[in-house]
Coordinates of C-alpha atoms (C1' of nucleotides) in Angstrom, one line a residue:
Chain A
M1 CA -3.9 7.4 21.6
T2 CA -2.6 8.3 25.2
T3 CA -5.4 9.5 26.8
D4 CA -4.6 12.0 30.2
Q5 CA -2.3 14.6 30.1
E6 CA 0.9 12.7 31.4
Q7 CA 3.5 14.1 29.1
I8 CA 4.6 11.3 26.7
S9 CA 8.3 13.1 25.5
V10 CA 9.2 12.7 21.5
D11 CA 11.4 9.6 21.1
F12 CA 13.9 9.2 18.0
V13 CA 12.2 8.2 15.6
R14 CA 9.2 11.4 16.6
Q15 CA 11.9 13.9 15.8
I16 CA 13.6 11.8 12.3
V17 CA 10.4 11.9 11.2
A18 CA 9.3 15.8 12.2
T19 CA 12.3 17.3 10.6
D20 CA 11.7 15.1 7.4
I21 CA 7.6 16.5 7.6
E22 CA 9.7 19.8 8.5
S23 CA 11.8 19.8 5.4
N24 CA 9.3 18.1 3.2
K25 CA 11.2 15.6 2.3
N26 CA 8.7 12.8 1.0
D27 CA 6.2 16.1 0.3
G28 CA 5.6 15.5 3.6
K29 CA 4.2 12.0 4.0
V30 CA 4.4 9.7 6.9
I31 CA 3.9 5.8 5.9
T32 CA 5.2 3.3 8.3
R33 CA 4.7 -1.0 8.4
F34 CA 4.5 -3.3 10.6
P35 CA 6.1 -6.0 8.9
P36 CA 5.5 -9.2 10.7
E37 CA 6.8 -12.7 9.9
P38 CA 4.3 -15.6 9.8
N39 CA 5.4 -17.9 11.9
G40 CA 4.9 -17.3 15.5
Y41 CA 2.3 -15.4 17.6
L42 CA 2.7 -12.3 18.8
H43 CA 4.3 -10.8 21.9
I44 CA 4.9 -7.1 24.4
G45 CA 8.0 -7.1 22.4
H46 CA 5.9 -6.4 19.1
A47 CA 3.4 -4.6 21.1
K48 CA 6.5 -2.1 21.1
S49 CA 6.6 -2.0 17.8
I50 CA 3.4 -1.6 16.6
C51 CA 2.4 1.0 19.3
L52 CA 5.3 2.9 17.3
N53 CA 4.4 2.6 13.4
F54 CA 0.8 2.6 13.9
G55 CA 1.3 5.8 16.5
I56 CA 3.6 7.6 14.4
A57 CA 1.4 7.0 11.2
A58 CA -1.9 8.6 13.4
E59 CA -0.5 11.2 14.9
N60 CA 1.2 12.8 11.0
Q61 CA -2.2 11.8 9.1
G62 CA 0.3 9.0 7.4
V63 CA -0.6 5.4 7.4
C64 CA 0.2 2.2 8.6
H65 CA 0.5 -1.4 6.7
L66 CA 0.4 -4.4 7.9
R67 CA 2.8 -6.8 6.1
F68 CA 3.7 -9.7 6.3
D69 CA 7.3 -10.7 5.6
D70 CA 6.1 -14.4 3.9
T71 CA 9.8 -15.4 2.2
N72 CA 10.6 -18.3 3.8
P73 CA 7.9 -21.5 2.8
C74 CA 9.7 -23.2 5.4
K75 CA 8.4 -21.7 8.5
E76 CA 5.8 -19.8 7.7
E77 CA 1.9 -20.7 8.4
D78 CA -1.6 -19.0 7.2
E79 CA -2.5 -20.0 10.9
F80 CA 0.1 -17.5 12.0
V81 CA -1.4 -14.2 9.7
Q82 CA -4.7 -14.9 11.2
A83 CA -3.1 -14.3 14.9
I84 CA -1.5 -11.6 14.2
K85 CA -4.6 -10.1 12.8
K86 CA -6.1 -10.5 15.7
D87 CA -4.1 -9.4 18.1
I88 CA -3.1 -5.8 15.9
R89 CA -7.1 -5.5 16.2
W90 CA -7.5 -6.4 19.4
L91 CA -4.8 -3.3 20.6
G92 CA -6.8 -1.4 19.0
F93 CA -5.0 -0.7 15.7
D94 CA -5.7 -0.7 12.3
W95 CA -4.3 -1.2 8.8
G96 CA -7.7 -0.1 6.6
E97 CA -7.0 -2.0 2.7
H98 CA -3.1 -1.5 3.7
E99 CA -2.8 -5.4 4.1
Y100 CA -0.1 -6.5 2.2
Y101 CA 2.7 -9.3 1.7
A102 CA 6.1 -9.3 0.5
S103 CA 5.0 -12.9 -1.7
D104 CA 2.7 -10.3 -3.4
Y105 CA 5.9 -9.2 -5.1
Y106 CA 7.7 -11.9 -5.6
Q107 CA 7.7 -11.8 -9.7
Q108 CA 8.8 -7.4 -9.3
L109 CA 11.8 -9.1 -6.7
Y110 CA 12.1 -11.5 -9.4
D111 CA 12.4 -9.0 -12.4
W112 CA 15.0 -7.1 -9.9
A113 CA 17.0 -10.0 -9.7
L114 CA 17.1 -10.2 -13.3
K115 CA 18.4 -6.4 -13.3
L116 CA 20.6 -6.9 -11.1
I117 CA 22.5 -9.4 -12.7
N118 CA 22.1 -7.8 -15.9
D119 CA 24.1 -4.5 -14.4
D120 CA 26.9 -7.3 -13.7
K121 CA 25.4 -6.5 -9.7
A122 CA 24.8 -9.9 -9.0
Y123 CA 25.8 -13.4 -9.9
V124 CA 24.9 -17.4 -9.2
D125 CA 27.1 -19.1 -6.9
D126 CA 27.6 -23.1 -7.3
L127 CA 29.3 -23.2 -3.6
S128 CA 27.9 -25.2 -1.2
A129 CA 26.3 -23.8 2.1
E130 CA 29.5 -24.9 3.4
E131 CA 31.9 -23.6 1.4
I132 CA 30.7 -20.1 1.2
R133 CA 30.4 -19.5 4.8
Q134 CA 34.1 -20.8 4.8
Y135 CA 35.4 -18.1 1.7
R136 CA 33.0 -15.4 3.7
G137 CA 36.0 -15.3 6.3
T138 CA 35.4 -14.6 10.0
L139 CA 35.3 -10.9 11.8
T140 CA 38.6 -10.6 11.9
E141 CA 39.7 -11.8 8.1
P142 CA 38.1 -11.3 4.7
G143 CA 36.6 -13.5 2.8
R144 CA 37.6 -14.7 -0.6
E145 CA 35.7 -14.6 -4.3
S146 CA 34.1 -17.4 -5.1
P147 CA 35.5 -18.9 -8.2
H148 CA 32.0 -18.1 -9.8
R149 CA 32.0 -15.1 -9.1
N150 CA 33.0 -14.1 -12.7
R151 CA 30.7 -15.5 -14.6
C152 CA 29.4 -13.2 -17.6
V153 CA 25.9 -12.3 -17.7
S154 CA 24.2 -14.3 -20.1
E155 CA 25.5 -17.8 -18.7
N156 CA 24.4 -16.2 -14.9
L157 CA 21.1 -15.4 -16.3
D158 CA 19.9 -18.2 -18.1
L159 CA 21.6 -20.0 -15.3
F160 CA 18.6 -17.7 -12.7
Q161 CA 16.6 -18.5 -14.8
R162 CA 16.8 -22.2 -15.2
M163 CA 17.3 -21.8 -10.7
K164 CA 13.5 -20.5 -11.1
A165 CA 12.0 -23.5 -13.4
G166 CA 13.5 -26.5 -11.7
E167 CA 15.9 -27.4 -13.5
F168 CA 18.2 -28.0 -9.9
D169 CA 17.6 -29.3 -6.1
D170 CA 18.1 -27.3 -3.0
G171 CA 20.6 -25.8 -2.2
Q172 CA 22.5 -26.2 -5.5
K173 CA 22.9 -22.6 -6.9
V174 CA 22.3 -19.7 -4.9
L175 CA 22.2 -15.8 -5.8
R176 CA 24.4 -13.4 -4.4
A177 CA 24.7 -9.9 -4.7
K178 CA 28.3 -8.6 -6.3
I179 CA 29.4 -5.8 -3.1
D180 CA 32.2 -6.6 -1.5
V181 CA 34.0 -9.9 0.0
T182 CA 36.6 -7.9 2.0
S183 CA 34.1 -5.6 3.5
P184 CA 34.2 -5.2 6.9
N185 CA 31.2 -5.7 7.6
I186 CA 29.8 -8.8 6.7
N187 CA 26.7 -8.6 5.4
L188 CA 28.2 -6.8 2.4
R189 CA 30.1 -9.5 1.4
D190 CA 28.5 -10.9 -1.9
P191 CA 25.5 -11.7 0.6
V192 CA 22.6 -14.6 -1.1
I193 CA 19.9 -12.8 -2.4
Y194 CA 17.9 -16.2 -3.4
R195 CA 18.0 -20.1 -2.9
I196 CA 15.8 -22.8 -4.1
L197 CA 13.5 -24.1 -1.4
K198 CA 11.2 -26.4 -3.5
A199 CA 8.8 -26.3 -1.0
H200 CA 5.1 -25.5 -0.2
H201 CA 4.2 -21.3 0.0
H202 CA 1.3 -20.4 2.7
R203 CA 0.0 -18.3 0.0
T204 CA 1.7 -18.3 -3.5
G205 CA 1.2 -22.9 -3.2
D206 CA 3.9 -24.2 -5.4
D207 CA 4.4 -21.7 -8.0
W208 CA 8.1 -20.6 -6.8
C209 CA 10.6 -22.7 -6.2
I210 CA 13.3 -19.7 -5.8
Y211 CA 12.6 -17.8 -3.0
P212 CA 14.3 -14.5 -1.7
M213 CA 16.4 -13.9 1.3
Y214 CA 15.0 -11.0 4.0
D215 CA 17.4 -8.7 2.5
F216 CA 16.3 -8.8 -0.6
A217 CA 13.1 -8.2 -0.2
H218 CA 12.5 -6.2 3.1
G219 CA 13.5 -3.0 1.6
Q220 CA 12.0 -3.4 -2.1
S221 CA 8.9 -4.3 -0.2
D222 CA 8.9 -0.7 2.0
S223 CA 10.3 1.1 -1.5
I224 CA 6.9 -0.4 -3.4
E225 CA 4.9 0.7 -0.7
S226 CA 6.1 4.3 -0.5
I227 CA 7.6 3.9 2.8
T228 CA 9.1 6.9 3.8
H229 CA 10.6 5.6 7.6
S230 CA 11.4 1.6 8.0
I231 CA 11.3 1.1 11.2
C232 CA 13.6 -1.5 12.7
T233 CA 15.1 -3.1 15.4
L234 CA 18.9 -2.4 16.0
E235 CA 20.0 -5.9 15.4
F236 CA 19.3 -4.4 11.5
E237 CA 22.0 -2.0 11.6
D238 CA 24.3 -3.8 9.4
H239 CA 21.6 -4.6 7.4
R240 CA 20.9 -0.9 7.2
P241 CA 24.4 -0.7 4.1
L242 CA 23.1 -3.8 2.5
Y243 CA 19.3 -2.3 2.3
D244 CA 20.7 1.3 1.3
W245 CA 23.1 -0.8 -1.6
F246 CA 19.3 -2.2 -3.4
V247 CA 17.5 0.4 -3.1
E248 CA 19.7 2.2 -4.2
S249 CA 21.4 -0.4 -6.9
L250 CA 17.5 -1.1 -8.7
E251 CA 17.2 2.8 -8.0
I252 CA 13.7 2.9 -7.0
H253 CA 12.2 5.1 -4.0
H254 CA 14.5 4.8 -1.0
P255 CA 12.7 4.6 2.5
Q256 CA 14.8 5.8 5.7
Q257 CA 15.7 2.8 8.2
I258 CA 15.3 3.6 11.4
E259 CA 17.1 1.2 14.0
F260 CA 15.4 0.9 17.7
A261 CA 16.4 -1.0 20.8
R262 CA 14.0 -4.3 21.6
L263 CA 11.7 -4.2 24.6
N264 CA 13.1 -6.3 27.6
I265 CA 11.2 -7.1 30.8
N266 CA 12.6 -8.8 33.7
Y267 CA 11.5 -12.4 34.8
M268 CA 10.1 -13.1 31.0
V269 CA 12.0 -14.2 28.6
M270 CA 10.7 -12.5 25.2
S271 CA 12.3 -14.2 21.8
K272 CA 10.0 -16.2 19.6
R273 CA 12.0 -19.2 19.4
K274 CA 11.9 -19.7 23.6
M275 CA 8.5 -19.0 23.8
A276 CA 7.6 -21.7 21.6
E277 CA 9.9 -24.2 23.4
L278 CA 8.2 -23.2 26.8
V279 CA 4.7 -24.4 24.9
N280 CA 5.9 -27.7 22.8
Q281 CA 8.1 -28.3 25.6
K282 CA 4.6 -28.4 27.6
I283 CA 6.1 -26.4 29.9
V284 CA 3.6 -23.6 29.5
N285 CA 0.2 -24.8 28.0
G286 CA 0.1 -23.0 24.3
W287 CA 0.7 -20.2 23.1
D288 CA -1.3 -18.6 25.0
D289 CA -0.9 -19.5 28.8
P290 CA -1.7 -16.9 31.1
R291 CA 1.5 -16.4 32.2
M292 CA 3.1 -15.8 28.6
P293 CA 4.7 -12.5 26.6
T294 CA 2.2 -13.4 24.2
L295 CA -0.1 -10.5 23.8
C296 CA -2.6 -13.9 23.2
G297 CA -1.5 -15.3 26.3
M298 CA -1.8 -11.2 28.4
R299 CA -5.3 -11.3 27.0
R300 CA -6.4 -14.1 28.4
R301 CA -4.8 -13.7 31.5
G302 CA -6.9 -9.9 31.2
Y303 CA -4.1 -7.6 30.8
T304 CA -6.3 -4.9 28.6
P305 CA -5.5 -3.3 24.9
K306 CA -4.7 -0.1 26.9
S307 CA -2.7 -0.7 29.5
I308 CA -0.5 -2.1 27.0
I309 CA -0.8 0.8 25.0
K310 CA 0.1 2.8 28.1
F311 CA 2.9 0.6 28.8
C312 CA 4.4 1.2 25.6
A313 CA 4.6 5.3 25.6
R314 CA 5.9 5.1 29.1
V315 CA 8.9 2.6 28.5
G316 CA 9.3 5.3 25.5
V317 CA 11.8 4.6 22.0
T318 CA 15.8 4.5 22.0
K319 CA 18.5 2.8 20.8
F320 CA 20.0 1.9 24.3
N321 CA 19.8 -1.8 25.5
S322 CA 17.4 -2.0 28.6
L323 CA 15.5 -4.2 30.7
T324 CA 12.3 -2.5 31.9
D325 CA 10.9 -3.4 35.0
I326 CA 8.0 -5.5 35.5
G327 CA 6.8 -3.8 37.9
L328 CA 5.9 -1.2 35.4
L329 CA 3.5 -3.1 33.3
E330 CA 1.9 -3.8 36.0
H331 CA 1.8 -0.6 37.1
S332 CA 0.2 0.4 33.9
L333 CA -2.5 -2.6 34.8
R334 CA -3.5 -1.9 37.5
E335 CA -4.2 1.6 36.7
D336 CA -6.6 0.6 33.6
L337 CA -8.9 -1.7 35.8
N338 CA -9.0 0.1 38.9
Q339 CA -10.9 2.3 36.9
I340 CA -12.6 0.1 34.6
A341 CA -13.4 -3.3 36.5
P342 CA -16.2 -3.8 38.9
R343 CA -15.6 -4.5 42.1
A344 CA -17.1 -8.5 43.4
M345 CA -16.4 -10.6 46.5
G346 CA -14.4 -13.6 46.6
V347 CA -13.0 -16.2 48.7
L348 CA -10.1 -17.8 47.3
N349 CA -9.2 -20.1 50.8
P350 CA -12.6 -20.1 53.0
L351 CA -12.5 -20.3 56.7
R352 CA -16.4 -20.8 58.0
V353 CA -17.6 -18.2 59.7
V354 CA -20.6 -19.0 62.0
I355 CA -22.9 -15.6 64.1
E356 CA -24.6 -16.7 66.4
N357 CA -26.3 -14.3 67.5
Y358 CA -28.2 -14.0 64.0
P359 CA -31.2 -15.8 63.3
E360 CA -31.3 -18.7 62.4
G361 CA -32.7 -19.5 58.1
Q362 CA -32.4 -15.5 57.5
T363 CA -31.5 -13.6 54.8
E364 CA -31.1 -10.3 53.9
E365 CA -29.9 -8.0 51.0
L366 CA -27.4 -5.3 51.5
D367 CA -26.2 -2.9 48.9
A368 CA -22.6 -2.6 47.3
V369 CA -20.8 0.0 45.2
N370 CA -20.0 -2.0 42.0
N371 CA -17.2 0.6 41.1
P372 CA -16.2 3.5 43.9
Q373 CA -14.2 5.1 41.1
D374 CA -16.7 5.2 38.9
E375 CA -20.5 6.3 40.2
S376 CA -22.0 5.1 36.9
M377 CA -21.4 2.0 37.6
G378 CA -24.2 2.1 40.3
T379 CA -25.0 -0.3 43.5
R380 CA -26.0 -4.2 43.8
K381 CA -27.8 -6.2 46.0
V382 CA -25.1 -9.1 47.7
P383 CA -26.8 -11.7 50.1
F384 CA -26.2 -11.8 53.8
S385 CA -26.8 -14.8 56.5
R386 CA -25.7 -16.7 59.3
V387 CA -23.2 -18.8 58.7
I388 CA -20.2 -17.1 56.2
Y389 CA -16.9 -17.5 54.9
V390 CA -13.9 -15.3 55.5
E391 CA -10.6 -15.7 53.5
Q392 CA -7.9 -18.1 56.2
D393 CA -5.5 -15.2 56.0
D394 CA -7.8 -12.8 57.6
F395 CA -7.2 -14.7 60.4
M396 CA -4.5 -15.1 62.9
E397 CA -4.3 -16.8 66.6
D398 CA -1.8 -15.1 67.7
A399 CA -2.1 -12.3 66.6
P400 CA 0.5 -9.5 66.9
R401 CA -1.1 -5.3 67.1
K402 CA -1.0 -4.6 63.6
F403 CA -3.2 -7.4 62.2
F404 CA -6.4 -5.4 62.3
R405 CA -8.4 -8.4 61.4
L406 CA -9.9 -11.9 62.7
S407 CA -8.8 -12.8 66.2
V408 CA -10.3 -14.2 69.4
G409 CA -11.8 -11.0 71.0
R410 CA -11.3 -8.7 67.7
E411 CA -13.6 -7.1 66.1
V412 CA -13.9 -6.4 62.9
R413 CA -16.5 -4.8 59.8
L414 CA -17.8 -7.6 57.4
R415 CA -17.8 -5.3 54.5
Y416 CA -20.9 -3.7 53.7
A417 CA -22.8 -5.7 56.4
Y418 CA -21.8 -5.9 59.9
F419 CA -19.6 -5.4 62.8
I420 CA -18.4 -9.4 64.4
T421 CA -16.5 -10.1 67.1
C422 CA -14.7 -13.1 66.9
Q423 CA -15.5 -15.4 70.6
S424 CA -14.1 -19.2 69.7
I425 CA -12.4 -22.1 67.2
I426 CA -13.2 -24.4 66.3
K427 CA -9.8 -26.4 65.2
D428 CA -9.6 -29.5 63.3
E429 CA -8.1 -32.4 66.4
K430 CA -5.4 -33.6 64.7
T431 CA -4.0 -30.5 62.8
G432 CA -4.5 -27.7 65.6
K433 CA -5.8 -25.9 62.1
A434 CA -8.6 -23.4 62.8
V435 CA -11.7 -25.0 60.3
E436 CA -14.5 -23.2 62.3
L437 CA -14.6 -19.9 63.7
R438 CA -17.6 -18.4 66.5
C439 CA -18.6 -14.7 65.9
T440 CA -21.3 -12.3 67.8
Y441 CA -22.6 -9.6 65.1
D442 CA -24.2 -5.9 66.0
P443 CA -27.4 -5.7 64.9
L444 CA -26.8 -2.1 65.3
T445 CA -23.8 -2.0 62.5
R446 CA -26.2 -3.0 59.6
G447 CA -24.5 -1.6 55.9
G448 CA -20.9 -1.3 57.7
D449 CA -21.3 1.9 60.3
S450 CA -22.2 1.2 64.0
P451 CA -24.3 4.6 65.6
D452 CA -22.3 5.0 68.1
G453 CA -19.2 5.9 66.3
R454 CA -16.8 3.0 66.9
K455 CA -14.6 2.8 64.6
V456 CA -12.6 -0.6 63.6
K457 CA -9.5 -1.0 61.7
G458 CA -11.0 -3.5 59.2
T459 CA -12.3 -4.3 56.6
L460 CA -13.3 -7.9 55.0
H461 CA -14.5 -9.6 52.6
W462 CA -16.7 -12.6 52.5
V463 CA -19.2 -15.0 50.8
S464 CA -22.9 -16.2 52.6
A465 CA -21.8 -19.9 52.3
E466 CA -25.7 -20.5 51.3
H467 CA -25.5 -18.5 48.3
A468 CA -22.1 -18.9 47.5
V469 CA -21.1 -19.3 43.9
D470 CA -18.3 -21.9 43.6
A471 CA -15.8 -21.9 41.5
E472 CA -11.3 -22.7 40.6
V473 CA -9.2 -19.5 41.1
R474 CA -6.1 -20.0 38.7
L475 CA -3.2 -18.1 40.1
Y476 CA -0.1 -17.0 38.0
D477 CA 3.3 -15.6 39.0
R478 CA 6.3 -14.8 36.9
L479 CA 7.5 -18.1 35.4
F480 CA 11.1 -17.1 36.0
T481 CA 12.4 -17.0 39.4
D482 CA 15.7 -14.4 37.9
P483 CA 15.3 -11.2 36.8
E484 CA 17.4 -12.7 34.2
P485 CA 16.8 -16.1 32.4
S486 CA 18.4 -15.5 29.4
G487 CA 21.5 -13.9 30.9
G488 CA 23.7 -16.9 30.5
K489 CA 25.4 -17.3 34.2
D490 CA 27.0 -19.6 35.2
D491 CA 26.2 -21.7 32.5
K492 CA 22.4 -21.8 33.1
D493 CA 20.2 -22.0 30.8
Y494 CA 16.6 -20.1 30.7
H495 CA 14.7 -24.1 32.2
D496 CA 17.3 -23.5 35.3
Y497 CA 14.9 -20.5 36.4
L498 CA 11.7 -22.1 36.0
N499 CA 9.6 -20.8 38.5
P500 CA 7.7 -24.0 39.9
D501 CA 5.0 -22.4 41.4
S502 CA 4.1 -20.1 38.5
L503 CA 0.5 -21.6 39.2
K504 CA -1.3 -22.2 42.0
V505 CA -5.1 -23.7 41.1
L506 CA -7.4 -23.3 43.8
T507 CA -10.7 -25.6 43.6
N508 CA -12.4 -24.3 46.6
C509 CA -13.0 -21.0 46.1
K510 CA -16.6 -19.3 46.9
L511 CA -18.1 -16.1 45.5
E512 CA -20.6 -13.9 45.7
P513 CA -24.2 -15.6 43.8
S514 CA -23.2 -11.8 41.9
L515 CA -20.4 -13.5 39.7
G516 CA -22.5 -16.5 39.0
K517 CA -24.0 -14.9 35.8
A518 CA -20.5 -14.1 34.6
E519 CA -19.1 -14.7 31.2
H520 CA -16.2 -15.1 29.4
G521 CA -13.5 -12.2 29.7
M522 CA -15.1 -10.1 31.6
Q523 CA -13.1 -8.3 34.6
F524 CA -14.1 -8.0 37.7
Q525 CA -11.8 -6.8 41.0
F526 CA -12.1 -9.5 43.7
E527 CA -12.0 -6.6 46.3
R528 CA -8.6 -6.7 48.9
L529 CA -7.6 -9.7 46.5
G530 CA -7.0 -8.6 43.2
Y531 CA -8.3 -8.3 39.8
F532 CA -9.7 -11.3 38.0
C533 CA -11.5 -12.5 34.5
V534 CA -13.4 -15.0 33.4
D535 CA -11.7 -17.8 32.0
P536 CA -12.7 -19.4 28.2
D537 CA -11.9 -22.8 30.3
S538 CA -15.1 -21.7 32.1
T539 CA -18.7 -23.1 31.7
A540 CA -22.2 -22.7 33.6
D541 CA -21.7 -25.4 36.4
A542 CA -17.4 -25.2 36.2
M543 CA -17.3 -21.8 36.6
V544 CA -13.0 -20.5 35.9
F545 CA -11.2 -17.2 36.8
N546 CA -7.5 -15.9 36.3
R547 CA -5.9 -13.9 38.5
T548 CA -5.4 -10.8 36.2
V549 CA -2.8 -9.4 38.8
A550 CA -2.7 -9.0 42.6
L551 CA -3.5 -5.2 43.7
R552 CA -1.2 -4.2 45.1
D553 CA -0.6 -4.8 49.2
S554 CA 1.2 -3.3 52.2
W555 CA 0.2 -5.9 54.9
A556 CA 1.9 -8.6 53.1
K557 CA 5.0 -6.2 52.8
A558 CA 5.7 -5.3 56.1
D559 CA 5.0 -8.8 57.0
K560 CA 7.5 -10.4 54.4
A561 CA 9.6 -7.2 55.2
K562 CA 9.9 -8.5 59.0
S563 CA 10.7 -11.8 58.4
Chain B
rU1 C1' 41.6 -8.9 18.5
rG2 C1' 37.1 -6.7 12.2
rG3 C1' 32.4 -4.0 11.8
rG4 C1' 28.1 -1.3 13.6
rG5 C1' 25.8 0.7 18.0
rA6 C1' 25.0 2.5 23.5
rU7 C1' 26.2 4.0 29.0
rU8 C1' 21.5 9.7 32.9
rG9 C1' 18.8 7.5 40.3
rG10 C1' 16.9 0.6 41.6
rU11 C1' 14.2 0.4 37.5
rG12 C1' 12.4 3.2 32.6
rU13 C1' 12.8 8.0 30.2
rA14 C1' 13.4 14.7 29.7
rA15 C1' 16.9 18.2 29.0
rU16 C1' 20.0 18.7 21.6
rG17 C1' 26.2 24.0 25.8
rG18 C1' 22.0 27.8 30.1
rU19 C1' 17.9 25.5 36.7
rA20 C1' 19.8 17.5 35.7
rG21 C1' 12.9 17.2 34.9
rC22 C1' 8.9 12.7 35.0
rA23 C1' 7.2 8.2 36.0
rC24 C1' 7.5 3.2 38.3
rG25 C1' 9.8 1.5 42.7
rG26 C1' 11.1 2.9 47.4
rC27 C1' 10.7 5.3 52.2
rU28 C1' 7.5 8.6 55.6
rG29 C1' 2.8 10.6 56.9
rA30 C1' -2.7 12.3 55.6
rC31 C1' -6.8 9.4 54.1
rU32 C1' -10.1 5.5 53.6
rC33 C1' -16.4 0.9 54.5
rU34 C1' -10.6 -2.7 50.1
rG35 C1' -4.1 -3.0 54.8
rA36 C1' -6.7 -0.8 47.2
rA37 C1' -7.2 3.6 45.6
rU38 C1' -6.3 8.7 46.3
rC39 C1' -3.5 13.2 48.5
rA40 C1' 1.3 15.3 50.3
rG41 C1' 6.0 15.1 51.5
rU42 C1' 10.9 12.1 50.6
rU43 C1' 15.0 10.0 48.8
rA44 C1' 18.2 8.3 44.9
rG45 C1' 21.5 10.3 38.5
rU46 C1' 25.0 12.3 34.1
rA47 C1' 30.2 5.4 33.5
rU48 C1' 35.7 7.1 34.4
rA49 C1' 40.0 10.8 33.1
rG50 C1' 42.1 14.6 31.3
rG51 C1' 40.6 19.2 28.0
rU52 C1' 37.2 23.7 25.3
rU53 C1' 33.6 27.5 27.3
rC54 C1' 31.6 32.6 31.1
rA55 C1' 29.2 27.9 31.8
rA56 C1' 29.2 20.3 29.6
rA57 C1' 24.7 15.1 30.6
rU58 C1' 25.4 18.3 25.4
rC59 C1' 31.7 19.9 22.4
rC60 C1' 37.1 17.2 22.2
rU61 C1' 40.8 12.9 23.4
rA62 C1' 41.6 9.2 25.7
rU63 C1' 39.6 4.9 28.7
rA64 C1' 36.2 1.2 30.7
rU65 C1' 31.6 -1.5 30.3
rC66 C1' 27.7 -3.9 27.3
rC67 C1' 24.8 -5.1 22.9
rC68 C1' 24.9 -7.1 17.8
rC69 C1' 26.9 -9.2 12.9
rA70 C1' 30.6 -14.3 10.6
rG71 C1' 21.9 -18.9 8.3
rC72 C1' 20.8 -21.0 2.2
rC73 C1' 16.3 -17.0 9.4
rA74 C1' 14.0 -12.4 9.6

RNA sequence: UGGGGAUUGGUGUAAUGGUAGCACGGCUGACUCUGAAUCAGUUAGUAUAGGUUCAAAUCCUAUAUCCCCAGCCA
């Protein structure tokens, strides 16, 4: 998937896979899987896992399955299934016909539970959830055996079948694996493997009223699908002995579980629960709010699949709990957009400029390059006239020497147009703020070069007032002000770090006319400003652009450093 | 204070007993009709203390710090 020569190192998971292929384990085959629970939207953290699982399969002529771990009917919905599939496809990965659901295996899982009971390795327990918790012990004290632990096989069989038949209410009984209640690993203290849940399932409807727990479904699902390498995140490391216990007790194919560290990025929250809160508490405008780290949010923001994949490759795969700088993500984004985004001119905060010696009523069409990185993208015409808009930030009344922009008496270039010199300022009487600049132009500099070889330090973007397209532009900033909003410092919650300026809406923006034809999702670089894309809210009459990411700005940086 | 993991520049990673490298960021400078991009240079690291070895990020011993686990969630 990496298209250029930048070396992406072989991570420890790939090393294990390579070793297994070499030793001909699994007949040299590689089958991985991406196993989301359909209870929420995918985010950038999932992208890391998707890239890993699909990437390893592709690199080894293997396949990667998409399997929905849908064992909890109370939380899961088809809406999420569809959204997840859309996001994975958008990233560019293909699971072919290998679309599976843990719920496809409910019957098999049930039969295996029966086998465990028959082997005296599982029993029905009547304890309440609260009692089970008490019997489980603590981190430092061993658990105690349930009084029902030694029920005979036939009684267990009878009870479990009656659980399935719906004879008991939710929570009245559970099926537990009989392992070791004194184990230092709490996951092995007779874990619950089936619970009664009289709930409607998004795929199996009301066929079942008992549902397997994750631990009893995941490994076996892997096994059924002949998964060779079951790659998951660190928090499941403690579950591996249980994973192994089930496949060994059941004497079925034994996939190898390998754990890696999940992705963390500073200034973001990366948990499904917190994201759901942001949505439900209306802190953001839905799962696809461009400030969200969800894949649908990032797509709307203007992230490209390639930039996300490249980022994931750069982040690498280890067991170290890291906090990646968001700058790395943004670098990957700019890198891609710089190559593919056509350039255009747009003025976000317009300042009117009248070119006094330019003939009234005259219009010219000037040639502009669409992408200096890619000649094949050609050129376009941009109209020029007597009244134009420039950026308010490109004018300063008391300008320092190093300010290469407009100020009274200073000459700058209008990109692809003319050199202009600021002659005077018209101010608002009340505020004293400049509302218009009176300038003169040099007709000999048409196209942007002076025949006398005169140089100017600054080049400004501009838009002809008469031809401008009006637009709304939404500027996004990080959602949180703290690099670790969930860090739990000083009893603070991530809500305490919400950035009040994470969204700024500009409604008076002026864009060059070629942008008037832009369609949903199209991406541009507004020269000197950043990358922007057309938001789905946009209509022909009321265009809406999102700023995907600003350009690097060494002037702003130097300016900020001084103050 | 039970069990399981982890620790290399500011950040993310590589080096699998033999030159501590790459990327992002930062800082210089060059170039530039985008203060972008590009190019060149530069900055900065093996958690600590012992030990083994000709040689240790890597092996051994101890210590420190961080993360995960006590759902009928995944």
